[in-house]
C-alpha positions as a Markdown table, in Angstrom:
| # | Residue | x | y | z |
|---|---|---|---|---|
| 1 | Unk | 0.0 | 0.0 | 0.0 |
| 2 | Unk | 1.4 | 3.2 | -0.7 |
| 3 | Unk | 2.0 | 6.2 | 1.9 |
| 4 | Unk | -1.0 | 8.2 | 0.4 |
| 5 | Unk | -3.6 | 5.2 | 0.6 |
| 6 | Unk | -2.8 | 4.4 | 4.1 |
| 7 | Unk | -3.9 | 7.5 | 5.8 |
| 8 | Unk | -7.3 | 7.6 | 3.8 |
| 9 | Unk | -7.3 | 3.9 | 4.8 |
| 10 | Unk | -7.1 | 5.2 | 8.7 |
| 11 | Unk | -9.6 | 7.9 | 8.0 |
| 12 | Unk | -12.3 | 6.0 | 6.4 |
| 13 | Unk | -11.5 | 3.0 | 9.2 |
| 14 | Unk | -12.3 | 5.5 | 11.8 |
| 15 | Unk | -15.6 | 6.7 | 10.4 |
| 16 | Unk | -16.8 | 2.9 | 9.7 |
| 17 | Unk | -16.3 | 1.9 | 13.4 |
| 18 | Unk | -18.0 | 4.8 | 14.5 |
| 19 | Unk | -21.1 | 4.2 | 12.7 |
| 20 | Unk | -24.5 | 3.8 | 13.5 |
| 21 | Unk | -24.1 | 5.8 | 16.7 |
| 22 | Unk | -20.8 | 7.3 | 16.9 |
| 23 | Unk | -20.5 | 5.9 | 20.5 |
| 24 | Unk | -20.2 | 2.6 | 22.7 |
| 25 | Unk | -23.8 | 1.7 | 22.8 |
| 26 | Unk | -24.3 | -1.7 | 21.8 |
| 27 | Unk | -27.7 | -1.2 | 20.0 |
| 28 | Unk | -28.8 | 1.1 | 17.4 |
| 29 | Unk | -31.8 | 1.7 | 19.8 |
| 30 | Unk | -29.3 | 2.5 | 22.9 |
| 31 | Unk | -27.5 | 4.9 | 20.3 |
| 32 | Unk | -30.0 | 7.1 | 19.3 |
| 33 | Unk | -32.5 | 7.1 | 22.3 |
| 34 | Unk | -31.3 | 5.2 | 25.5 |
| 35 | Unk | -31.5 | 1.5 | 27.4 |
| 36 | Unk | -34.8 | -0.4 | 26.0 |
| 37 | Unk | -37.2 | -0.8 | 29.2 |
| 38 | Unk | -37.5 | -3.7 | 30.9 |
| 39 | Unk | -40.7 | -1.9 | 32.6 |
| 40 | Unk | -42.4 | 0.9 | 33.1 |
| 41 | Unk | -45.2 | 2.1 | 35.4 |
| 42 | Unk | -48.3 | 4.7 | 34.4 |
| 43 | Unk | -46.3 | 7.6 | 36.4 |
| 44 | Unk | -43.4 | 7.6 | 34.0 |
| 45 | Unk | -45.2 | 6.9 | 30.4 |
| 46 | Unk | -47.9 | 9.8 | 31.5 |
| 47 | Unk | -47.7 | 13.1 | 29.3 |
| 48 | Unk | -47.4 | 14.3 | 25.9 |
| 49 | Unk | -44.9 | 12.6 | 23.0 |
| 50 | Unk | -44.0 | 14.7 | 19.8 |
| 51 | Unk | -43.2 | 12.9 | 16.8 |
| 52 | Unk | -39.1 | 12.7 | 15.4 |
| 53 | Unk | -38.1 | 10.8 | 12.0 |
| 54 | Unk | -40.9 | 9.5 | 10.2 |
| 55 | Unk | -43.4 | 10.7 | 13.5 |
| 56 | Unk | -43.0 | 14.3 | 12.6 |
| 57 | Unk | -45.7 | 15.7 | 13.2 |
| 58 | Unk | -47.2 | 12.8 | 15.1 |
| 59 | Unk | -48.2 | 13.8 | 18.6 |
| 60 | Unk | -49.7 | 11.4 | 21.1 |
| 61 | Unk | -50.9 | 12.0 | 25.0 |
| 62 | Unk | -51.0 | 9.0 | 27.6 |
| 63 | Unk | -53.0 | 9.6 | 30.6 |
| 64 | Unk | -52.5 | 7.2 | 33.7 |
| 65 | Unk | -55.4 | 5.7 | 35.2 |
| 66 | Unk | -56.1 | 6.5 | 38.8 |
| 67 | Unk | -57.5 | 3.1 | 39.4 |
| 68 | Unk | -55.7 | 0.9 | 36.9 |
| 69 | Unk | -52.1 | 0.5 | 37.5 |
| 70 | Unk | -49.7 | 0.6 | 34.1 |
| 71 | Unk | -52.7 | 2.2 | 32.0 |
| 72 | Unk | -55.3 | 4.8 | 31.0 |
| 73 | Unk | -56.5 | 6.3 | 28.0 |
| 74 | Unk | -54.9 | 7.6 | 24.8 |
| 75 | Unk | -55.0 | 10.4 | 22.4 |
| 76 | Unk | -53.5 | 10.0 | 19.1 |
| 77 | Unk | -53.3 | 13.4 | 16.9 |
| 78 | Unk | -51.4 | 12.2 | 12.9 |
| 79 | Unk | -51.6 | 9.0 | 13.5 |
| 80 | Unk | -50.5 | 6.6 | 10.5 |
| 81 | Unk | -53.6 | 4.7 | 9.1 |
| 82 | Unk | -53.6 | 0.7 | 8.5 |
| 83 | Unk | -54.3 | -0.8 | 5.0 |
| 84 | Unk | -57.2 | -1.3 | 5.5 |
| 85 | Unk | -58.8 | 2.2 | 6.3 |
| 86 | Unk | -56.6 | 4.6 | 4.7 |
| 87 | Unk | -59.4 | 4.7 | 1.9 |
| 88 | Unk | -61.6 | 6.4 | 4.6 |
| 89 | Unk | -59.5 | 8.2 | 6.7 |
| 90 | Unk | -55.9 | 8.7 | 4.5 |
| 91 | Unk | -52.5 | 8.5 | 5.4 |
| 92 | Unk | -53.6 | 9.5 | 9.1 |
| 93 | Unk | -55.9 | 10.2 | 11.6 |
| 94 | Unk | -56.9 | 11.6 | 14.8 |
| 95 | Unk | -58.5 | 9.0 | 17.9 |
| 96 | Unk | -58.5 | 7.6 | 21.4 |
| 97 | Unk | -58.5 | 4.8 | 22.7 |
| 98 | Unk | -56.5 | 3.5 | 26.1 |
| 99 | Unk | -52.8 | 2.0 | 26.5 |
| 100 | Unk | -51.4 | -0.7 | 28.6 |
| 101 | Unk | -48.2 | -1.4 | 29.3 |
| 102 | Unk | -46.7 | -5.1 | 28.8 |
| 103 | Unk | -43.7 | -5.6 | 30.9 |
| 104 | Unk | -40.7 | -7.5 | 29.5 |
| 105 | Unk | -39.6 | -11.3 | 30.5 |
| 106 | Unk | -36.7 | -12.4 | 32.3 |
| 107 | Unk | -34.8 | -12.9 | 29.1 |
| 108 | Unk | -32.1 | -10.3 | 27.8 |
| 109 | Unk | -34.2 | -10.0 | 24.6 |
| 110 | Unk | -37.9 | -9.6 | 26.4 |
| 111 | Unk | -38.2 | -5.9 | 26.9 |
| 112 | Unk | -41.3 | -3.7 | 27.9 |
| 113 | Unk | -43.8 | -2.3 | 25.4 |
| 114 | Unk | -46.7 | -0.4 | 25.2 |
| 115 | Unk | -49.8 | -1.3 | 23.8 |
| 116 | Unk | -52.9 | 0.6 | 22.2 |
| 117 | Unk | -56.5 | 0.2 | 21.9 |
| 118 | Unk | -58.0 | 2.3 | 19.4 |
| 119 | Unk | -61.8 | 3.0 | 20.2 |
| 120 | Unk | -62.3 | 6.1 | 17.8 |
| 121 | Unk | -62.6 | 6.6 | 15.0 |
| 122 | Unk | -64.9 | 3.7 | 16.0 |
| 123 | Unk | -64.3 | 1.8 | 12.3 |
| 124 | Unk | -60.9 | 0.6 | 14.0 |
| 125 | Unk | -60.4 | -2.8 | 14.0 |
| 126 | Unk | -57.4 | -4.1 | 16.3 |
| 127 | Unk | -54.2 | -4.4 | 14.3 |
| 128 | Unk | -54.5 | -2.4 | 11.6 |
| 129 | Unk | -52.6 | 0.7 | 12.6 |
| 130 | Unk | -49.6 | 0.7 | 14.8 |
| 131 | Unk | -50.6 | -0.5 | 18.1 |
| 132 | Unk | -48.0 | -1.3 | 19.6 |
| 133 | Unk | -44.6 | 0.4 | 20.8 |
| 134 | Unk | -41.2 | 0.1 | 22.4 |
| 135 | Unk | -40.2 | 1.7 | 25.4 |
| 136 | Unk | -36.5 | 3.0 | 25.7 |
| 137 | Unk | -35.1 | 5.5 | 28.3 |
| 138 | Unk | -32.1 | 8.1 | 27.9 |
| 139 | Unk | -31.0 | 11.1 | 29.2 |
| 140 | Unk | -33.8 | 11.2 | 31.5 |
| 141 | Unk | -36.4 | 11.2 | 28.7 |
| 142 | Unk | -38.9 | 8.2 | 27.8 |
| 143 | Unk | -39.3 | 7.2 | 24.2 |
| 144 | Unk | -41.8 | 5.1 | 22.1 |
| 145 | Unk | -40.5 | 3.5 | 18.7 |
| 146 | Unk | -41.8 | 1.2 | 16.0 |
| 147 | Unk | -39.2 | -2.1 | 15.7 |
| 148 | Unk | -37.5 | -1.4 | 12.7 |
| 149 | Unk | -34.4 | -3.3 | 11.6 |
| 150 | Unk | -32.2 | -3.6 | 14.8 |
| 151 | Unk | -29.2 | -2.0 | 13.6 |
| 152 | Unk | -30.6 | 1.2 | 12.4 |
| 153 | Unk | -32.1 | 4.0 | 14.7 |
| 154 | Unk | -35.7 | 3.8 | 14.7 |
| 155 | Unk | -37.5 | 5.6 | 12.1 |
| 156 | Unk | -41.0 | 5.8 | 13.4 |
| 157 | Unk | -40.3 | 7.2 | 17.1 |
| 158 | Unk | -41.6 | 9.5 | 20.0 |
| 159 | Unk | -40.0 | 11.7 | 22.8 |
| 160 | Unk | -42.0 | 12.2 | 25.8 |
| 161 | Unk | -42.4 | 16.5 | 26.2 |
| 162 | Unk | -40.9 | 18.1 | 29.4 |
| 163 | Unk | -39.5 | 16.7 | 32.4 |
């Protein structure tokens, strides 16, 4: 290899090992959002999520039940439409419904997630629109993701507002 090639070699060795996230996580998730949860309990999923990636513009508000522990209602404002309805309703839509949270298994690959029962618009049937979503927590923040391929950060993904 010649002097010239072997310092492009270094540089372009360097930016390969630093990709997805530039940093040591060992997921893409961990990289771009935090740990995946485990659990989670109604008093941390509570509040308002804005939409980032392909979310933008998505916005969607959990609120705890007082008398139902790790659930509550939800409101969904741009929310992607299933198959089956986007006819009706279009690419999106705005409903409610209520949320539960699933806790993850003993396992290292069994990890929390959050699931959603649409009851408007009242056409909904169950599983065809995202309904269901990964918890992950960094940097103090909670966020919800779509499971996309697991070496890429997330595309479809939500940061919970404030806190």
């Amino acid at each position: 290899m010649s002097r010239a090639r072997l310092p492009a070699a270094a540089v372009v060795l360097a930016l390969l090992t630093c990709l997805p996230g530039c940093s040591s996580a060992s997921t893409a998730v961990e990289g771009c959002m935090g740990k995946q949860a485990v659990g989670a309990t109604s008093a941390e999923l509570a509040g308002t999520y804005r939409g980032e990636g392909d979310a933008e513009g998505v916005t969607l508000v959990l609120k705890a039940s007082e008398s139902k522990p790790g659930s509550g209602t939800v409101t969904v404002h741009d929310w992607p439409t299933g198959d089956w309805y986007r006819s009706e309703l279009g690419e999106s839509f705005d409903g409610s419904g209520t949320w539960s949270v699933v806790q993850g298994g003993t396992s290292a690959t069994e990890f929390a997630h959050l699931s959603l029962s649409f009851t408007a618009p009242k056409r909904f049937l169950d599983g065809d629109t995202l309904d269901s979503l990964s918890i992950a927590e960094g940097d103090g923040r909670i966020h919800l993701y779509a499971e996309d391929a697991p070496d890429v950060c997330p595309a479809f993904r939500l940061r919970l507002q404030g806190g």
